[in-house]
Tab-separated table of C-alpha atoms in Angstrom:
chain	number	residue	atom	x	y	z
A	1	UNK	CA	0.000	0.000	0.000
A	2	UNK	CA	1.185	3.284	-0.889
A	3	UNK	CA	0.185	6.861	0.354
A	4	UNK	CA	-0.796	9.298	-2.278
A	5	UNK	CA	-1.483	13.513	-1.252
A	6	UNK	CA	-2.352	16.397	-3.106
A	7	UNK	CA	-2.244	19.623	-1.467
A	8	UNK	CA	-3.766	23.088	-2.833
A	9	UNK	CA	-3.692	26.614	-1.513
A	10	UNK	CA	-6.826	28.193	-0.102
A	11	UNK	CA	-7.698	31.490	0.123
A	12	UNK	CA	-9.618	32.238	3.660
A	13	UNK	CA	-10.855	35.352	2.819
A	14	UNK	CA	-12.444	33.590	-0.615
A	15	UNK	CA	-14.066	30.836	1.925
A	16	UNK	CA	-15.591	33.823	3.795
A	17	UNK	CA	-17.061	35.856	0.959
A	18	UNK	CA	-18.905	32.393	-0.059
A	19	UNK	CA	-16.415	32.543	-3.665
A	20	UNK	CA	-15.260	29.580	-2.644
A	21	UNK	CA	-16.676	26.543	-0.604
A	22	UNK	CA	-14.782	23.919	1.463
A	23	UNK	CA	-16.846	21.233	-0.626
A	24	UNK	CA	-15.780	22.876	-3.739
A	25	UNK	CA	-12.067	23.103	-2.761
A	26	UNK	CA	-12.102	19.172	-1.373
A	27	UNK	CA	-14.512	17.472	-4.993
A	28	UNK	CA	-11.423	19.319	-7.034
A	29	UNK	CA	-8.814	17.947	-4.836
A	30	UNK	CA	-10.292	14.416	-4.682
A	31	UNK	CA	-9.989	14.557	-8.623
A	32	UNK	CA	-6.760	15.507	-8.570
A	33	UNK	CA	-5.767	12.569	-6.307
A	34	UNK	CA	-8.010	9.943	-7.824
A	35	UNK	CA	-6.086	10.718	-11.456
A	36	UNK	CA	-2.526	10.526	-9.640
A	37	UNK	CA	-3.869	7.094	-8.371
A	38	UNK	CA	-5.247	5.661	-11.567
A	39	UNK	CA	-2.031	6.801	-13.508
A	40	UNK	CA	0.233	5.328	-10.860
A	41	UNK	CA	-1.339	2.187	-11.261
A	42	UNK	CA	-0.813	2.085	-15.447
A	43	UNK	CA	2.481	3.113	-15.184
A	44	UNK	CA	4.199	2.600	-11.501
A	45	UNK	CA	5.104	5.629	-9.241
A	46	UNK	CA	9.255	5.289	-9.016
A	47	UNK	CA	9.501	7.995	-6.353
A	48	UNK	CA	7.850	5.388	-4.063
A	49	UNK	CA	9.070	2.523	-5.335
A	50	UNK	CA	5.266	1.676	-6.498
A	51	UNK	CA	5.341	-1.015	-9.820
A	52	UNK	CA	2.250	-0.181	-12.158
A	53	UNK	CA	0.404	-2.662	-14.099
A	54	UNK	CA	2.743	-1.561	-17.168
A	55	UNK	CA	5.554	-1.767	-15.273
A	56	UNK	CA	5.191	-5.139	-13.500
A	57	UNK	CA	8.485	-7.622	-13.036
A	58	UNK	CA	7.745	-11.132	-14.754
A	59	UNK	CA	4.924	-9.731	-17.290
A	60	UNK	CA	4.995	-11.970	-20.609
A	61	UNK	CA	5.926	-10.127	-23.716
A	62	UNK	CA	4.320	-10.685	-27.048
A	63	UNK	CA	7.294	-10.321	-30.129
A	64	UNK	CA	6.163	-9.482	-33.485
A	65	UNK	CA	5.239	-12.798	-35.138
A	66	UNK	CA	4.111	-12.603	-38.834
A	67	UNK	CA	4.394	-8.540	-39.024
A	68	UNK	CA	6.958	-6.941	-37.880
A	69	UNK	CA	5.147	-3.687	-36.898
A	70	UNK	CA	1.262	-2.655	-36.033
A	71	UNK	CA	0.336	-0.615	-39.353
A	72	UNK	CA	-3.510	-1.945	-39.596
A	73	UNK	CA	-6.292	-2.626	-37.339
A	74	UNK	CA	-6.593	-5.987	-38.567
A	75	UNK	CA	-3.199	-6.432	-37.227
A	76	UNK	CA	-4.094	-5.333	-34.076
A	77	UNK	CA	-6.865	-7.409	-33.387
A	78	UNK	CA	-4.398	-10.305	-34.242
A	79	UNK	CA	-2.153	-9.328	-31.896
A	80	UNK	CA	-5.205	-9.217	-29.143
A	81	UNK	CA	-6.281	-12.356	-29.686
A	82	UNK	CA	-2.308	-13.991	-29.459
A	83	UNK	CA	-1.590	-11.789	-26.341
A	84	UNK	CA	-5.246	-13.414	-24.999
A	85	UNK	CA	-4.027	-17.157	-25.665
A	86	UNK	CA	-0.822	-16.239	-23.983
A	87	UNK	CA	-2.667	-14.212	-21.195
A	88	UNK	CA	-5.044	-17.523	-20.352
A	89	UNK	CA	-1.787	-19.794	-20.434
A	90	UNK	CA	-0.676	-18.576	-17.445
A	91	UNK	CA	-4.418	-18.765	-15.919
A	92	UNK	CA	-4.354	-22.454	-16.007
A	93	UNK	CA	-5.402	-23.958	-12.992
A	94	UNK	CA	-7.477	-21.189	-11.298
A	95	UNK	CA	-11.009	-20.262	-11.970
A	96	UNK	CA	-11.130	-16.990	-12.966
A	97	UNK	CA	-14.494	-15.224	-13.757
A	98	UNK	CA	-16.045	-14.579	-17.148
A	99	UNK	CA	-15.096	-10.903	-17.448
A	100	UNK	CA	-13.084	-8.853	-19.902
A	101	UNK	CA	-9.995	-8.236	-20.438
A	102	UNK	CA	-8.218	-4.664	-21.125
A	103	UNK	CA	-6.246	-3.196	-23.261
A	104	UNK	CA	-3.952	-0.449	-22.684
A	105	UNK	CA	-3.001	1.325	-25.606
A	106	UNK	CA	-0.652	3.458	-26.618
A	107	UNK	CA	-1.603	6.781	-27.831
A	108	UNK	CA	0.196	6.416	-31.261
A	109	UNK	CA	-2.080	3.068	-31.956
A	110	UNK	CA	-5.278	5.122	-31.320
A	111	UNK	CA	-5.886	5.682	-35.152
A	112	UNK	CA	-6.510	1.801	-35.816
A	113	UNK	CA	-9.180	1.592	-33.491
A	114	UNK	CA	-11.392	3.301	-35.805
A	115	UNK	CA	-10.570	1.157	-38.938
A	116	UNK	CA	-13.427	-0.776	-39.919
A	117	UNK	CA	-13.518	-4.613	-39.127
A	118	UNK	CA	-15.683	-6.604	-41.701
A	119	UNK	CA	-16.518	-9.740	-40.157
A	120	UNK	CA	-19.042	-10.596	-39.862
A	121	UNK	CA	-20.010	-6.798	-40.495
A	122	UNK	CA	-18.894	-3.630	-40.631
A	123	UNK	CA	-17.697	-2.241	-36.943
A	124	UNK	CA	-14.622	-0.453	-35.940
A	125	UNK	CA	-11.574	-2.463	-34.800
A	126	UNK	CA	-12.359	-1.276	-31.536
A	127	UNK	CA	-16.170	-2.221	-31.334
A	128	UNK	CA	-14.844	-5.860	-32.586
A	129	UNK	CA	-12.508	-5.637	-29.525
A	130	UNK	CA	-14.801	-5.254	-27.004
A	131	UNK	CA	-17.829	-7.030	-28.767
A	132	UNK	CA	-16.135	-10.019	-30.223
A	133	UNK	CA	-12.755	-10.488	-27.742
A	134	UNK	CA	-14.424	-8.500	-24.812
A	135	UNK	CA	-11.882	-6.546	-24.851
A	136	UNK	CA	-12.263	-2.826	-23.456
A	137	UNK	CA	-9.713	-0.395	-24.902
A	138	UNK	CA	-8.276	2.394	-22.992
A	139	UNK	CA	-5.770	5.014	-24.670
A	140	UNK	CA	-2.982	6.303	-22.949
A	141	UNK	CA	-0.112	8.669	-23.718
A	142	UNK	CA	3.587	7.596	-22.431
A	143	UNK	CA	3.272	3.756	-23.125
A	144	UNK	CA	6.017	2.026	-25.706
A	145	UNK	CA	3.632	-0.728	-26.275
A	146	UNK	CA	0.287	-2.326	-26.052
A	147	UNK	CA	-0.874	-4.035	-22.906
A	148	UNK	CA	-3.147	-6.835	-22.104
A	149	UNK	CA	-4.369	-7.964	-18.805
A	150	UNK	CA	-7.367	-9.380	-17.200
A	151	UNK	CA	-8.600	-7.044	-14.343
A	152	UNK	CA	-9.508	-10.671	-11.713
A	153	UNK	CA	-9.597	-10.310	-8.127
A	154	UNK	CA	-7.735	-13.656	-8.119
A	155	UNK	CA	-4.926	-12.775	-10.016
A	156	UNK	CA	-4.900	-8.952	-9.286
A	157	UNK	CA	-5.333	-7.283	-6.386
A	158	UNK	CA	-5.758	-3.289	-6.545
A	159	UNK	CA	-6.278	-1.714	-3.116
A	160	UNK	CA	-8.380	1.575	-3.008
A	161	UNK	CA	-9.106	2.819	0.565
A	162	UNK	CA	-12.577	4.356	-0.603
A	163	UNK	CA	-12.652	7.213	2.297
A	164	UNK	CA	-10.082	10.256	1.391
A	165	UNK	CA	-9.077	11.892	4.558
A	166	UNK	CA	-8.605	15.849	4.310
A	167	UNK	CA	-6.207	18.054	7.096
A	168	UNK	CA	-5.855	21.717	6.707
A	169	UNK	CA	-2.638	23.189	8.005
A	170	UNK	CA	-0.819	26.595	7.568
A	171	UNK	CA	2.248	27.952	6.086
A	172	UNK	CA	4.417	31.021	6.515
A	173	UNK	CA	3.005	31.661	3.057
A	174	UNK	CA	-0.500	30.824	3.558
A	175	UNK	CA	-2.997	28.181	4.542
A	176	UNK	CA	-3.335	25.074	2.416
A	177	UNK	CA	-5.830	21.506	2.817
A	178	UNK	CA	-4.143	17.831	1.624
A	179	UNK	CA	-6.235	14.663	0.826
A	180	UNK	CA	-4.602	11.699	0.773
A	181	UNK	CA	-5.672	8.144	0.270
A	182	UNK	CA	-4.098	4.963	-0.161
A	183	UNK	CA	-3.672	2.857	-2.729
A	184	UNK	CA	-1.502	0.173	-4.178
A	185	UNK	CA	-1.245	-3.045	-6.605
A	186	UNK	CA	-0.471	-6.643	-6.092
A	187	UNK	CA	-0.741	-8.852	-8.496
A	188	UNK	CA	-0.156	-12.694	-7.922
A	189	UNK	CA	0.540	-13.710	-11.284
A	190	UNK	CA	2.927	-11.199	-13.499
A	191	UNK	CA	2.672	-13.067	-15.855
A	192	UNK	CA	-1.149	-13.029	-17.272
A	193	UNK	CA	-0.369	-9.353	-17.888
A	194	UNK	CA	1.242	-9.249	-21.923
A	195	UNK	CA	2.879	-6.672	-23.356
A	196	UNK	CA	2.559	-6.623	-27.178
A	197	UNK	CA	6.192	-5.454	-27.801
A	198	UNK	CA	6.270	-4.237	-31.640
A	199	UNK	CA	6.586	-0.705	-33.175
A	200	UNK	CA	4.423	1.872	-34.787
A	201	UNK	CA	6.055	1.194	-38.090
């Protein structure tokens, strides 16, 4: 478990003019946190020493195979369904749960999801994904390659205290209120997560 704060200024006299409400002040800073949480756990937090599901010692990699580079939605959804076979190798002998499996994405791959798929009609790679391979995409900037992983409580285990706790304190240079919450990832078997190494080009 790891210990993630945000802290922001406030402005007292803004409070007591009714410009600004406590509520306000703590829904932006619980944003704030909650996307420093969700990122940490795509790609690892080094200044804590926090691995990320990107990031994870042991993962499987995926090589290129009969292309040499991801130029076509078609090729894509090839490499899904290999990185899924290779994903449920390493699930063999537990009983996971009939759920889907997600793809992380990197954002210079985002352009293929909207290729059209035509069996057996016309979608978009990325309605074939989820409908066909139940596979939900999510795009992200600052990942090399694509990754595949089944979100399972039995293989993955991401702790989210659900209560953020807020503490106001002052400064020389002003007053200021931090939320912090904890959070964290364990996952049990490295190895169901693939990463699809192979370029852009």
């Amino acid at each position: 478990m790891h210990k993630f704060e945000t802290t922001i200024p406030i402005s007292q006299a803004a409070l007591m003019d009714g410009t600004l409400t406590e509520d306000k002040v703590k829904t932006e800073l619980e944003h704030d946190l909650m996307n420093n949480v969700y990122y940490s756990i795509v790609f690892g937090k080094s200044s804590i020493n926090m691995k990320g599901i990107s990031t994870l010692s042991g993962r499987s990699k995926l090589s290129g195979t009969q292309a040499s580079s991801l130029t076509t939605g078609t090729m894509l959804r090839q490499k899904v369904i290999e990185a899924k076979y290779k994903s449920e190798e390493q699930q063999e002998g537990i009983k996971t749960f009939y759920g889907f499996y997600r793809l992380l994405l990197p954002y210079q791959f985002s352009h293929l999801l909207l290729e059209l798929y035509n069996e057996p009609q016309y979608v978009t790679i990325k309605d074939s994904l989820q409908r066909d391979l139940l596979t939900i995409t999510k795009v992200f900037k600052g990942l090399d390659h694509p990754i595949l992983y089944k979100f399972d409580h039995k293989v993955m285990f991401v702790p989210i205290l659900s209560d953020v706790s807020f503490r106001k304190f002052s400064a020389p240079e002003g007053d200021y209120i931090r939320a912090s919450i904890l959070a964290g990832i364990v996952h049990f078997r490295p190895k169901e997560v693939v990463e699809i190494t192979i370029s852009a080009n």
